[in-house]
Tab-separated table of C-alpha atoms in Angstrom:
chain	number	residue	atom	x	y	z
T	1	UNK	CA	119.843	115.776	144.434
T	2	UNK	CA	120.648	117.122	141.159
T	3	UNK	CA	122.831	119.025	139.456
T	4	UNK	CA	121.567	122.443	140.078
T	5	UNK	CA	123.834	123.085	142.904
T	6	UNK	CA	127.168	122.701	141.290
T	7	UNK	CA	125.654	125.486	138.020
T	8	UNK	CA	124.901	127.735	141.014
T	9	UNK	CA	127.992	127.468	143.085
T	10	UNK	CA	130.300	127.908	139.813
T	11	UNK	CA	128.056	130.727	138.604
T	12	UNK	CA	128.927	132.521	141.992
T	13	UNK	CA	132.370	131.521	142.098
T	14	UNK	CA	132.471	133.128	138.149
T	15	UNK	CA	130.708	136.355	139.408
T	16	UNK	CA	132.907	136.797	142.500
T	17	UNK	CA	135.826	136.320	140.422
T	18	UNK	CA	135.155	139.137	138.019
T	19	UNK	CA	133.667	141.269	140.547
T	20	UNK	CA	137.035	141.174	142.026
T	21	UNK	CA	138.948	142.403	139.207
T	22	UNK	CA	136.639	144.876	138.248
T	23	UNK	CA	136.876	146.483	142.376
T	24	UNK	CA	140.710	145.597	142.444
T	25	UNK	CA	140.758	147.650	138.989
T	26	UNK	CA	139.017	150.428	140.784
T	27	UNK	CA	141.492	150.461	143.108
T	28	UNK	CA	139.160	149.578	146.235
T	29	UNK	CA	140.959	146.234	146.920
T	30	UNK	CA	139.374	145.802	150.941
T	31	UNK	CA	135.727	145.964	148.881
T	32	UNK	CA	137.476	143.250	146.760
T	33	UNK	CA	138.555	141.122	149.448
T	34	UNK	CA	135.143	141.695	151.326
T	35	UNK	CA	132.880	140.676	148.010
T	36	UNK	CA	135.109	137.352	148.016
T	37	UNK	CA	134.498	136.569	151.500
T	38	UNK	CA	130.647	137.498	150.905
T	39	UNK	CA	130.971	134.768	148.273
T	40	UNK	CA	132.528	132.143	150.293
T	41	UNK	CA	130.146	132.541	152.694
T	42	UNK	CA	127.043	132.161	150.306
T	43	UNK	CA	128.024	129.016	149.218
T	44	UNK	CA	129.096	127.751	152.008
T	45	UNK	CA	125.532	128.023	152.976
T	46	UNK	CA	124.218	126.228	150.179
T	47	UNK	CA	126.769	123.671	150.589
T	48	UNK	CA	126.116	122.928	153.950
T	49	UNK	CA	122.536	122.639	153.712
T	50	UNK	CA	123.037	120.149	150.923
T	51	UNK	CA	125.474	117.912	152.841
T	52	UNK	CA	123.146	117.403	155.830
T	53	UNK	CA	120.509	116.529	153.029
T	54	UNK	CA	122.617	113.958	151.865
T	55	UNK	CA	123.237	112.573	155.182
T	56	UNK	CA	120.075	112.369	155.708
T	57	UNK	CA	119.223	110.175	153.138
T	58	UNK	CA	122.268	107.988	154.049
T	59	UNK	CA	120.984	107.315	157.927
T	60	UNK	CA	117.555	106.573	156.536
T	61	UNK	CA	119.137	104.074	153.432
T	62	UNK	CA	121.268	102.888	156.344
T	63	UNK	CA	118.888	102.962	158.983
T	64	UNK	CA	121.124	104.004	161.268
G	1	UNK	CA	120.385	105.615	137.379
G	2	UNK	CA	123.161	104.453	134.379
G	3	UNK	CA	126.753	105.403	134.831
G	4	UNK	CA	126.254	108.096	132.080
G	5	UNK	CA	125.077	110.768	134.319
G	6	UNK	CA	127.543	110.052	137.171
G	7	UNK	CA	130.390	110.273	134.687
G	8	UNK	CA	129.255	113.480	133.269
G	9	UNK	CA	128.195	115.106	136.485
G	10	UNK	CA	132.303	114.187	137.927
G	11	UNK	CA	133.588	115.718	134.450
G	12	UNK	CA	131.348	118.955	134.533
G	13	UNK	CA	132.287	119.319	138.362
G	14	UNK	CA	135.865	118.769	137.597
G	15	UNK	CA	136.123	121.302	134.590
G	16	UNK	CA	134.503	124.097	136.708
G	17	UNK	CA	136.068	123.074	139.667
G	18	UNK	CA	139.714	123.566	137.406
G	19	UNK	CA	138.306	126.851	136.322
G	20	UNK	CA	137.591	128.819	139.523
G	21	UNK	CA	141.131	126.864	140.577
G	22	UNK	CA	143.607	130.423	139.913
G	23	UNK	CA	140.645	132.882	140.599
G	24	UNK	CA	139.072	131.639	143.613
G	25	UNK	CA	140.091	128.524	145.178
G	26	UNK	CA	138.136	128.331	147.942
G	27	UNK	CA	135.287	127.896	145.546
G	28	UNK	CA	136.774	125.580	143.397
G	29	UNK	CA	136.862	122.985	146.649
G	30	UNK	CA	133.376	123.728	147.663
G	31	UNK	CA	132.470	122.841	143.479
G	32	UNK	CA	133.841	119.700	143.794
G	33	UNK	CA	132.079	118.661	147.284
G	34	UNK	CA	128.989	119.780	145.757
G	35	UNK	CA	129.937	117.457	142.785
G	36	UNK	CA	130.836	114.723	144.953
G	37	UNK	CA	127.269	115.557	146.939
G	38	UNK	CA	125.838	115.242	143.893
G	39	UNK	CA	127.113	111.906	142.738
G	40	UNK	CA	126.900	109.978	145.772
G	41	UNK	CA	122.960	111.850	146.250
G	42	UNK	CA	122.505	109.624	142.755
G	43	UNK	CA	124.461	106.951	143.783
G	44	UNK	CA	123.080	105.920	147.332
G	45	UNK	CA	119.605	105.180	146.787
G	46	UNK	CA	120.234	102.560	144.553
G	47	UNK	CA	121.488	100.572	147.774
G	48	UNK	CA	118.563	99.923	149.035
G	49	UNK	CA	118.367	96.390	146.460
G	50	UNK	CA	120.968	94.958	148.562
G	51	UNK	CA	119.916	95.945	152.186
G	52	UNK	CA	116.844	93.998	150.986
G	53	UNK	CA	119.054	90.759	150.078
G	54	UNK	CA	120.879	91.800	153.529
G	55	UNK	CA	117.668	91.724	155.220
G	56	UNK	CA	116.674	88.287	153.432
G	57	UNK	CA	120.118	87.077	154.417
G	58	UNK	CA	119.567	88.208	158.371
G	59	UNK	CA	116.349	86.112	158.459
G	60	UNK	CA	118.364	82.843	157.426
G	61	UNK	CA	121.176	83.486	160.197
G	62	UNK	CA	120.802	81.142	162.872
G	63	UNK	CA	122.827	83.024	165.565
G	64	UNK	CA	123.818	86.611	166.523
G	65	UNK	CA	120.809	88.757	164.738
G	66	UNK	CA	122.948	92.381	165.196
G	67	UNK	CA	125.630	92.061	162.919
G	68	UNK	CA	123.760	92.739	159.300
G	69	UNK	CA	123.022	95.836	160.972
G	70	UNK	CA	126.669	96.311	162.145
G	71	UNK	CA	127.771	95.932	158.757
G	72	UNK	CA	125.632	98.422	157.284
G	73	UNK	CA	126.785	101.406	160.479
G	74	UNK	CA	130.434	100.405	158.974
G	75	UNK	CA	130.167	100.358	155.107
G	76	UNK	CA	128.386	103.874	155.954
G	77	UNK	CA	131.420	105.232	158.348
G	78	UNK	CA	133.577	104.137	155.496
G	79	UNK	CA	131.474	105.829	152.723
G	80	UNK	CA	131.781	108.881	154.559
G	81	UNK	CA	135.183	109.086	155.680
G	82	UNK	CA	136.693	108.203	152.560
G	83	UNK	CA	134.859	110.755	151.056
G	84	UNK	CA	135.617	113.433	153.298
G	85	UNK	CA	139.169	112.620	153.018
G	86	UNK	CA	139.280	112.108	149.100
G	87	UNK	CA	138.113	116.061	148.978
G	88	UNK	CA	140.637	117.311	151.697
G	89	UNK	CA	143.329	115.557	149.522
G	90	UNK	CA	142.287	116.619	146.286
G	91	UNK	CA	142.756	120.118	147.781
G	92	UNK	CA	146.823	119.658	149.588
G	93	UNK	CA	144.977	119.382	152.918
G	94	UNK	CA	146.350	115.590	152.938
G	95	UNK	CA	147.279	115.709	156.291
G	96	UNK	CA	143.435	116.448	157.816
G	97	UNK	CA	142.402	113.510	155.022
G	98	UNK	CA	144.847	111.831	156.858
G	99	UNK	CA	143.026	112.614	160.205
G	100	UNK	CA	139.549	111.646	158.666
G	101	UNK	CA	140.470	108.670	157.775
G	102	UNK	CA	141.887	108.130	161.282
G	103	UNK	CA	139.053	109.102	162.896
G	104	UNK	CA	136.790	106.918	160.427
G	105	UNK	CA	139.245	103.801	161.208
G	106	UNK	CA	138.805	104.090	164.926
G	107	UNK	CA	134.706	104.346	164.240
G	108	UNK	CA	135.076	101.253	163.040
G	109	UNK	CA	137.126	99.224	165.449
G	110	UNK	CA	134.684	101.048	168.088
G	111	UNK	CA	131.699	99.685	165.942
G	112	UNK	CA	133.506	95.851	165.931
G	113	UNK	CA	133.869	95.332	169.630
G	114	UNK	CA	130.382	93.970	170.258
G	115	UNK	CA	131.574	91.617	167.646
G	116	UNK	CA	135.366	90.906	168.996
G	117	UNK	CA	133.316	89.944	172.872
G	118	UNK	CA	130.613	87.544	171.060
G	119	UNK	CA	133.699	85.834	169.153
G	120	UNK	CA	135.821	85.970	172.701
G	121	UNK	CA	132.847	84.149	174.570
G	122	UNK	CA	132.088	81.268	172.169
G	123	UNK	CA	135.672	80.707	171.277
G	124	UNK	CA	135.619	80.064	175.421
G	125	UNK	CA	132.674	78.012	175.586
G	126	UNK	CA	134.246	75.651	173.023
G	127	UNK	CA	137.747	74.997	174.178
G	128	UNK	CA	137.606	73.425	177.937
């Protein structure tokens, strides 16, 4: 639980963002949109997996 | 765990969280659950000092034994829907925080019956 995950997820968000001007630029705007979605996706990952951790640890502080 | 790092873990989530905001919103929500995650990962196991006292307190109870526990299932429904639905808000989505908390109010009541019956039965063994 620390505060790795929200350096990571920004740091992607930061990348995607400039990796979709720089495609949009290049006038290939569907590789733009895709890269964004790839993005989303990613983090969602992460994200997910890190919820469940925390629930975790809230049935077993609960003992649910 | 002082209130330092919370407080500076909420701010650094919220300035990212406002920087992705134009570019990429969708990441800009899933900063700030992380930084919610994050907080409340710091947060919860200090708890455990008062499920202790809870504990202590359960042994002294004379009657019903269950309802420490019942307590504890609803003070964690309520964590978690309130911050499910604080997020959604943040976001415009204040209609499905709307439905969380719904869904974490009827939890509840579902959790209290047991407790609604035992208080039903004695009230009837005491009046004639």
């Amino acid at each position: 639980m620390d505060i790795q995950i929200i350096f990571k997820i920004a740091a992607t968000g930061i990348l995607v963002a400039v990796l979709n001007q720089v495609l949009i630029r290049a006038g290939r705007e569907e590789q733009a949109m895709m890269t964004t979605l790839a993005g989303l996706v990613v983090v969602l990952f992460w994200l997910i997996q890190y919820i469940s951790e925390l629930f975790n640890t809230m049935e077993t502080i609960f003992n649910l | 765990m002082d209130i330092y790092r919370i407080t500076a873990v909420g701010l650094i989530g919220a300035v990212l969280s406002v920087a992705l905001k134009k570019e990429n919103p969708q990441l800009a929500m899933a900063v700030s659950i992380a930084a919610g995650v994050v907080i409340l990962g710091f947060v919860l196991p200090e708890l455990k000092a008062v499920f202790y006292l809870l504990d202590r307190i359960n042994g002294m109870l004379a009657g019903e034994k269950g309802y420490v526990r019942l307590i504890l299932k609803i003070t964690a429904a309520a964590y978690i829907s309130s911050f499910g639905a604080g997020v959604c808000r943040d976001f415009g989505e204040s209609s499905i925080g709307d439905k969380i908390e719904l869904g974490g109010k009827i939890i509840i009541l579902i959790y209290s019956i047991p407790v609604i019956t035992g208080l039903l039965d004695m009230l009837s063994e005491l009046l004639p």
